[in-house]
Amino acid sequence: MGRPRTPLLDRERITATALELIDEKGEFSVPQMARRLGVQTGSVYHHVDGRGGVVELVRERVCAAIDSAAFDVEPWDAAMTAWARSYRAAFAAHPRAIPLLMTTPVRAPKVLEHYERAVRLLLGVGFAMTEVMTVITALENLVLGSALDLAAPETMWELPDDTTTPRLAEALAAVGTGRADAAFELALGAFIGHARALLDAKEA
């Protein structure tokens, strides 16, 4: 048989298959990917730099949904707020990827560029070099925790009855829909307010 006109494998198909497995199972292996793609495991390695290379392709795919134009918004705190909301939406679409991507070092150039822009933004408005990564990491913790919360059931507390914990029952009944969104906006507003206060203290 001759070679197929369309290659069986490319980085796009590898990335899509890995992310599909992660969305289903929370993990992936190269042999699993190869079986799903209908190729030999060794064929996958011709296109990527091992499993770590696949992880970075997945990271790039997920982070491609983050709106980099958020960094062009003014003032700086509005830019960081817009980035945080876009970041959360991108990862909320693939919540099972969060543990995998957050426990492996970031090497993808396009993703590193997001961090570069965030660092430049914060330095440009007066944050100290020693503070910048703390601010970014704290914001990421908030964003990714909320992205996971979006994947959780709307009702996370199941009460046997209303008598054992009556005030909790009343509080849960008062929440209504959109609990995760409301909690995220509260935490994000508090975070940005605190970061703004830190910056204002420097200028005072």
PDB file of C-alpha atoms in Angstrom:
ATOM      1  CA  MET A   1       0.000   0.000   0.000  1.00  0.00           C
ATOM      2  CA  GLY A   2       1.172   3.532  -0.738  1.00  0.00           C
ATOM      3  CA  ARG A   3       1.509   6.260   1.820  1.00  0.00           C
ATOM      4  CA  PRO A   4      -1.774   7.953   2.794  1.00  0.00           C
ATOM      5  CA  ARG A   5      -2.314  11.390   1.268  1.00  0.00           C
ATOM      6  CA  THR A   6      -3.081  12.817   4.716  1.00  0.00           C
ATOM      7  CA  PRO A   7      -0.588  11.921   7.472  1.00  0.00           C
ATOM      8  CA  LEU A   8      -2.094   9.805  10.208  1.00  0.00           C
ATOM      9  CA  LEU A   9      -0.325  11.837  12.861  1.00  0.00           C
ATOM     10  CA  ASP A  10       0.488  15.460  13.507  1.00  0.00           C
ATOM     11  CA  ARG A  11       0.871  17.599  16.611  1.00  0.00           C
ATOM     12  CA  GLU A  12      -2.676  18.909  16.286  1.00  0.00           C
ATOM     13  CA  ARG A  13      -4.212  15.414  16.437  1.00  0.00           C
ATOM     14  CA  ILE A  14      -1.880  14.392  19.249  1.00  0.00           C
ATOM     15  CA  THR A  15      -2.864  17.439  21.297  1.00  0.00           C
ATOM     16  CA  ALA A  16      -6.573  16.955  20.691  1.00  0.00           C
ATOM     17  CA  THR A  17      -6.389  13.271  21.660  1.00  0.00           C
ATOM     18  CA  ALA A  18      -4.402  13.938  24.833  1.00  0.00           C
ATOM     19  CA  LEU A  19      -6.846  16.629  25.928  1.00  0.00           C
ATOM     20  CA  GLU A  20      -9.770  14.340  25.116  1.00  0.00           C
ATOM     21  CA  LEU A  21      -8.302  11.642  27.397  1.00  0.00           C
ATOM     22  CA  ILE A  22      -7.606  14.185  30.153  1.00  0.00           C
ATOM     23  CA  ASP A  23     -11.157  15.516  29.962  1.00  0.00           C
ATOM     24  CA  GLU A  24     -12.448  11.948  30.278  1.00  0.00           C
ATOM     25  CA  LYS A  25     -10.034  10.458  32.799  1.00  0.00           C
ATOM     26  CA  GLY A  26      -7.981  13.284  34.316  1.00  0.00           C
ATOM     27  CA  GLU A  27      -4.785  11.732  32.943  1.00  0.00           C
ATOM     28  CA  PHE A  28      -3.285  10.272  29.800  1.00  0.00           C
ATOM     29  CA  SER A  29      -0.458   8.028  28.681  1.00  0.00           C
ATOM     30  CA  VAL A  30       1.294   7.887  25.339  1.00  0.00           C
ATOM     31  CA  PRO A  31       0.226   4.241  24.766  1.00  0.00           C
ATOM     32  CA  GLN A  32      -3.402   5.243  25.424  1.00  0.00           C
ATOM     33  CA  MET A  33      -3.086   8.050  22.905  1.00  0.00           C
ATOM     34  CA  ALA A  34      -1.515   5.737  20.332  1.00  0.00           C
ATOM     35  CA  ARG A  35      -4.340   3.207  20.668  1.00  0.00           C
ATOM     36  CA  ARG A  36      -6.958   5.901  20.230  1.00  0.00           C
ATOM     37  CA  LEU A  37      -5.128   7.320  17.230  1.00  0.00           C
ATOM     38  CA  GLY A  38      -4.684   3.866  15.720  1.00  0.00           C
ATOM     39  CA  VAL A  39      -0.891   4.060  15.520  1.00  0.00           C
ATOM     40  CA  GLN A  40       2.123   2.524  17.212  1.00  0.00           C
ATOM     41  CA  THR A  41       3.366   4.193  20.401  1.00  0.00           C
ATOM     42  CA  GLY A  42       6.725   4.879  18.795  1.00  0.00           C
ATOM     43  CA  SER A  43       5.032   6.862  16.042  1.00  0.00           C
ATOM     44  CA  VAL A  44       3.786   9.412  18.577  1.00  0.00           C
ATOM     45  CA  TYR A  45       7.327  10.024  19.793  1.00  0.00           C
ATOM     46  CA  HIS A  46       8.363  11.029  16.278  1.00  0.00           C
ATOM     47  CA  HIS A  47       6.200  14.130  16.667  1.00  0.00           C
ATOM     48  CA  VAL A  48       6.640  15.161  20.316  1.00  0.00           C
ATOM     49  CA  ASP A  49       9.374  15.386  22.923  1.00  0.00           C
ATOM     50  CA  GLY A  50       8.102  12.612  25.174  1.00  0.00           C
ATOM     51  CA  ARG A  51       5.162  12.822  27.553  1.00  0.00           C
ATOM     52  CA  GLY A  52       6.339  16.191  28.818  1.00  0.00           C
ATOM     53  CA  GLY A  53       6.129  17.537  25.298  1.00  0.00           C
ATOM     54  CA  VAL A  54       2.511  16.410  25.074  1.00  0.00           C
ATOM     55  CA  VAL A  55       1.727  18.128  28.382  1.00  0.00           C
ATOM     56  CA  GLU A  56       3.077  21.399  27.007  1.00  0.00           C
ATOM     57  CA  LEU A  57       1.025  21.032  23.833  1.00  0.00           C
ATOM     58  CA  VAL A  58      -2.057  20.558  26.000  1.00  0.00           C
ATOM     59  CA  ARG A  59      -1.091  23.589  28.088  1.00  0.00           C
ATOM     60  CA  GLU A  60      -0.790  25.700  24.946  1.00  0.00           C
ATOM     61  CA  ARG A  61      -4.166  24.452  23.696  1.00  0.00           C
ATOM     62  CA  VAL A  62      -5.959  25.275  26.955  1.00  0.00           C
ATOM     63  CA  CYS A  63      -4.228  28.629  27.397  1.00  0.00           C
ATOM     64  CA  ALA A  64      -4.943  29.632  23.796  1.00  0.00           C
ATOM     65  CA  ALA A  65      -8.461  30.438  25.009  1.00  0.00           C
ATOM     66  CA  ILE A  66      -7.123  33.092  27.414  1.00  0.00           C
ATOM     67  CA  ASP A  67      -7.622  36.555  25.948  1.00  0.00           C
ATOM     68  CA  SER A  68      -4.159  38.128  25.761  1.00  0.00           C
ATOM     69  CA  ALA A  69      -5.794  41.431  24.771  1.00  0.00           C
ATOM     70  CA  ALA A  70      -6.784  41.734  28.429  1.00  0.00           C
ATOM     71  CA  PHE A  71      -3.312  43.123  29.094  1.00  0.00           C
ATOM     72  CA  ASP A  72      -4.096  46.091  26.831  1.00  0.00           C
ATOM     73  CA  VAL A  73      -7.012  47.174  29.031  1.00  0.00           C
ATOM     74  CA  GLU A  74      -6.482  50.237  31.202  1.00  0.00           C
ATOM     75  CA  PRO A  75      -5.995  50.815  34.073  1.00  0.00           C
ATOM     76  CA  TRP A  76      -3.805  47.954  35.296  1.00  0.00           C
ATOM     77  CA  ASP A  77      -6.316  46.614  37.803  1.00  0.00           C
ATOM     78  CA  ALA A  78      -8.978  46.359  35.092  1.00  0.00           C
ATOM     79  CA  ALA A  79      -6.440  44.498  32.939  1.00  0.00           C
ATOM     80  CA  MET A  80      -5.679  41.993  35.686  1.00  0.00           C
ATOM     81  CA  THR A  81      -9.395  41.530  36.351  1.00  0.00           C
ATOM     82  CA  ALA A  82     -10.091  40.848  32.672  1.00  0.00           C
ATOM     83  CA  TRP A  83      -7.150  38.426  32.482  1.00  0.00           C
ATOM     84  CA  ALA A  84      -8.357  36.571  35.575  1.00  0.00           C
ATOM     85  CA  ARG A  85     -11.872  36.138  34.183  1.00  0.00           C
ATOM     86  CA  SER A  86     -10.579  34.909  30.824  1.00  0.00           C
ATOM     87  CA  TYR A  87      -8.045  32.606  32.521  1.00  0.00           C
ATOM     88  CA  ARG A  88     -10.785  31.088  34.668  1.00  0.00           C
ATOM     89  CA  ALA A  89     -13.062  30.491  31.690  1.00  0.00           C
ATOM     90  CA  ALA A  90     -10.275  28.768  29.732  1.00  0.00           C
ATOM     91  CA  PHE A  91      -9.469  26.320  32.526  1.00  0.00           C
ATOM     92  CA  ALA A  92     -13.091  25.827  33.568  1.00  0.00           C
ATOM     93  CA  ALA A  93     -13.603  24.279  30.129  1.00  0.00           C
ATOM     94  CA  HIS A  94     -11.045  21.577  31.048  1.00  0.00           C
ATOM     95  CA  PRO A  95     -11.070  21.269  34.855  1.00  0.00           C
ATOM     96  CA  ARG A  96      -9.458  17.831  34.883  1.00  0.00           C
ATOM     97  CA  ALA A  97      -6.395  19.314  33.209  1.00  0.00           C
ATOM     98  CA  ILE A  98      -5.751  21.640  36.156  1.00  0.00           C
ATOM     99  CA  PRO A  99      -3.980  19.168  38.500  1.00  0.00           C
ATOM    100  CA  LEU A 100      -1.795  17.919  35.650  1.00  0.00           C
ATOM    101  CA  LEU A 101      -0.823  21.334  34.298  1.00  0.00           C
ATOM    102  CA  MET A 102      -0.341  22.952  37.690  1.00  0.00           C
ATOM    103  CA  THR A 103       2.084  20.278  38.886  1.00  0.00           C
ATOM    104  CA  THR A 104       4.426  20.360  35.886  1.00  0.00           C
ATOM    105  CA  PRO A 105       6.828  23.214  35.033  1.00  0.00           C
ATOM    106  CA  VAL A 106       5.644  25.680  32.389  1.00  0.00           C
ATOM    107  CA  ARG A 107       7.819  25.513  29.264  1.00  0.00           C
ATOM    108  CA  ALA A 108       5.435  26.379  26.430  1.00  0.00           C
ATOM    109  CA  PRO A 109       6.693  29.633  24.834  1.00  0.00           C
ATOM    110  CA  LYS A 110       3.228  31.004  24.108  1.00  0.00           C
ATOM    111  CA  VAL A 111       2.200  30.484  27.724  1.00  0.00           C
ATOM    112  CA  LEU A 112       5.400  32.020  29.056  1.00  0.00           C
ATOM    113  CA  GLU A 113       4.577  35.088  26.979  1.00  0.00           C
ATOM    114  CA  HIS A 114       1.398  35.559  29.046  1.00  0.00           C
ATOM    115  CA  TYR A 115       3.473  35.628  32.202  1.00  0.00           C
ATOM    116  CA  GLU A 116       5.960  38.013  30.625  1.00  0.00           C
ATOM    117  CA  ARG A 117       3.166  40.440  29.823  1.00  0.00           C
ATOM    118  CA  ALA A 118       1.715  40.156  33.333  1.00  0.00           C
ATOM    119  CA  VAL A 119       5.129  40.816  34.887  1.00  0.00           C
ATOM    120  CA  ARG A 120       5.737  43.838  32.641  1.00  0.00           C
ATOM    121  CA  LEU A 121       2.304  45.218  33.472  1.00  0.00           C
ATOM    122  CA  LEU A 122       2.817  44.973  37.237  1.00  0.00           C
ATOM    123  CA  LEU A 123       6.355  46.339  37.136  1.00  0.00           C
ATOM    124  CA  GLY A 124       5.173  49.185  34.951  1.00  0.00           C
ATOM    125  CA  VAL A 125       2.677  50.432  37.525  1.00  0.00           C
ATOM    126  CA  GLY A 126       5.107  50.275  40.434  1.00  0.00           C
ATOM    127  CA  PHE A 127       5.110  46.829  42.016  1.00  0.00           C
ATOM    128  CA  ALA A 128       8.544  45.747  43.222  1.00  0.00           C
ATOM    129  CA  MET A 129      10.328  42.925  41.419  1.00  0.00           C
ATOM    130  CA  THR A 130      10.161  40.892  44.631  1.00  0.00           C
ATOM    131  CA  GLU A 131       6.357  41.250  44.748  1.00  0.00           C
ATOM    132  CA  VAL A 132       5.382  40.538  41.175  1.00  0.00           C
ATOM    133  CA  MET A 133       5.398  36.730  41.137  1.00  0.00           C
ATOM    134  CA  THR A 134       3.684  36.602  44.522  1.00  0.00           C
ATOM    135  CA  VAL A 135       0.843  38.709  43.126  1.00  0.00           C
ATOM    136  CA  ILE A 136       0.583  36.582  39.968  1.00  0.00           C
ATOM    137  CA  THR A 137       0.737  33.278  41.859  1.00  0.00           C
ATOM    138  CA  ALA A 138      -1.903  34.408  44.351  1.00  0.00           C
ATOM    139  CA  LEU A 139      -4.187  35.421  41.504  1.00  0.00           C
ATOM    140  CA  GLU A 140      -3.627  32.054  39.784  1.00  0.00           C
ATOM    141  CA  ASN A 141      -4.515  30.219  43.004  1.00  0.00           C
ATOM    142  CA  LEU A 142      -7.787  32.119  43.135  1.00  0.00           C
ATOM    143  CA  VAL A 143      -8.557  31.588  39.445  1.00  0.00           C
ATOM    144  CA  LEU A 144      -7.771  27.868  39.324  1.00  0.00           C
ATOM    145  CA  GLY A 145      -9.574  27.099  42.560  1.00  0.00           C
ATOM    146  CA  SER A 146     -12.644  28.816  41.168  1.00  0.00           C
ATOM    147  CA  ALA A 147     -12.304  26.977  37.846  1.00  0.00           C
ATOM    148  CA  LEU A 148     -12.443  23.707  39.773  1.00  0.00           C
ATOM    149  CA  ASP A 149     -15.420  24.991  41.747  1.00  0.00           C
ATOM    150  CA  LEU A 150     -17.280  25.614  38.494  1.00  0.00           C
ATOM    151  CA  ALA A 151     -16.934  21.898  37.712  1.00  0.00           C
ATOM    152  CA  ALA A 152     -18.397  20.915  41.072  1.00  0.00           C
ATOM    153  CA  PRO A 153     -22.094  20.224  41.623  1.00  0.00           C
ATOM    154  CA  GLU A 154     -24.140  23.376  42.189  1.00  0.00           C
ATOM    155  CA  THR A 155     -25.099  21.943  45.579  1.00  0.00           C
ATOM    156  CA  MET A 156     -22.006  20.737  47.452  1.00  0.00           C
ATOM    157  CA  TRP A 157     -23.668  20.278  50.837  1.00  0.00           C
ATOM    158  CA  GLU A 158     -26.197  17.472  51.276  1.00  0.00           C
ATOM    159  CA  LEU A 159     -28.049  17.758  54.555  1.00  0.00           C
ATOM    160  CA  PRO A 160     -29.967  14.796  56.018  1.00  0.00           C
ATOM    161  CA  ASP A 161     -32.637  17.209  57.283  1.00  0.00           C
ATOM    162  CA  ASP A 162     -33.110  20.839  58.308  1.00  0.00           C
ATOM    163  CA  THR A 163     -32.927  20.213  62.049  1.00  0.00           C
ATOM    164  CA  THR A 164     -29.316  19.141  62.568  1.00  0.00           C
ATOM    165  CA  THR A 165     -27.802  22.228  60.919  1.00  0.00           C
ATOM    166  CA  PRO A 166     -30.706  24.656  60.587  1.00  0.00           C
ATOM    167  CA  ARG A 167     -28.706  27.818  59.921  1.00  0.00           C
ATOM    168  CA  LEU A 168     -26.640  26.077  57.248  1.00  0.00           C
ATOM    169  CA  ALA A 169     -29.882  24.893  55.638  1.00  0.00           C
ATOM    170  CA  GLU A 170     -31.180  28.481  55.594  1.00  0.00           C
ATOM    171  CA  ALA A 171     -27.919  29.806  54.176  1.00  0.00           C
ATOM    172  CA  LEU A 172     -27.908  27.206  51.396  1.00  0.00           C
ATOM    173  CA  ALA A 173     -31.512  27.972  50.540  1.00  0.00           C
ATOM    174  CA  ALA A 174     -30.642  31.669  50.258  1.00  0.00           C
ATOM    175  CA  VAL A 175     -27.753  31.164  47.840  1.00  0.00           C
ATOM    176  CA  GLY A 176     -29.772  30.647  44.681  1.00  0.00           C
ATOM    177  CA  THR A 177     -28.010  29.824  41.419  1.00  0.00           C
ATOM    178  CA  GLY A 178     -24.564  30.999  40.384  1.00  0.00           C
ATOM    179  CA  ARG A 179     -22.872  30.244  43.692  1.00  0.00           C
ATOM    180  CA  ALA A 180     -19.445  29.678  42.098  1.00  0.00           C
ATOM    181  CA  ASP A 181     -19.614  32.844  39.995  1.00  0.00           C
ATOM    182  CA  ALA A 182     -20.650  34.973  42.960  1.00  0.00           C
ATOM    183  CA  ALA A 183     -17.872  33.539  45.118  1.00  0.00           C
ATOM    184  CA  PHE A 184     -15.295  34.158  42.373  1.00  0.00           C
ATOM    185  CA  GLU A 185     -16.318  37.774  41.877  1.00  0.00           C
ATOM    186  CA  LEU A 186     -16.216  38.392  45.641  1.00  0.00           C
ATOM    187  CA  ALA A 187     -12.734  36.885  45.964  1.00  0.00           C
ATOM    188  CA  LEU A 188     -11.436  38.585  42.808  1.00  0.00           C
ATOM    189  CA  GLY A 189     -12.699  41.973  43.934  1.00  0.00           C
ATOM    190  CA  ALA A 190     -11.075  41.516  47.343  1.00  0.00           C
ATOM    191  CA  PHE A 191      -7.800  40.418  45.762  1.00  0.00           C
ATOM    192  CA  ILE A 192      -7.628  43.331  43.333  1.00  0.00           C
ATOM    193  CA  GLY A 193      -8.582  45.728  46.110  1.00  0.00           C
ATOM    194  CA  HIS A 194      -5.759  44.443  48.293  1.00  0.00           C
ATOM    195  CA  ALA A 195      -3.246  44.621  45.441  1.00  0.00           C
ATOM    196  CA  ARG A 196      -4.384  48.177  44.729  1.00  0.00           C
ATOM    197  CA  ALA A 197      -3.916  49.068  48.413  1.00  0.00           C
ATOM    198  CA  LEU A 198      -0.377  47.648  48.360  1.00  0.00           C
ATOM    199  CA  LEU A 199       0.467  49.831  45.402  1.00  0.00           C
ATOM    200  CA  ASP A 200      -1.178  52.909  46.879  1.00  0.00           C
ATOM    201  CA  ALA A 201       0.871  52.442  50.072  1.00  0.00           C
ATOM    202  CA  LYS A 202       4.061  52.691  48.032  1.00  0.00           C
ATOM    203  CA  GLU A 203       2.965  55.943  46.487  1.00  0.00           C
ATOM    204  CA  ALA A 204       1.853  57.516  49.766  1.00  0.00           C
TER     205      ALA A 204
END
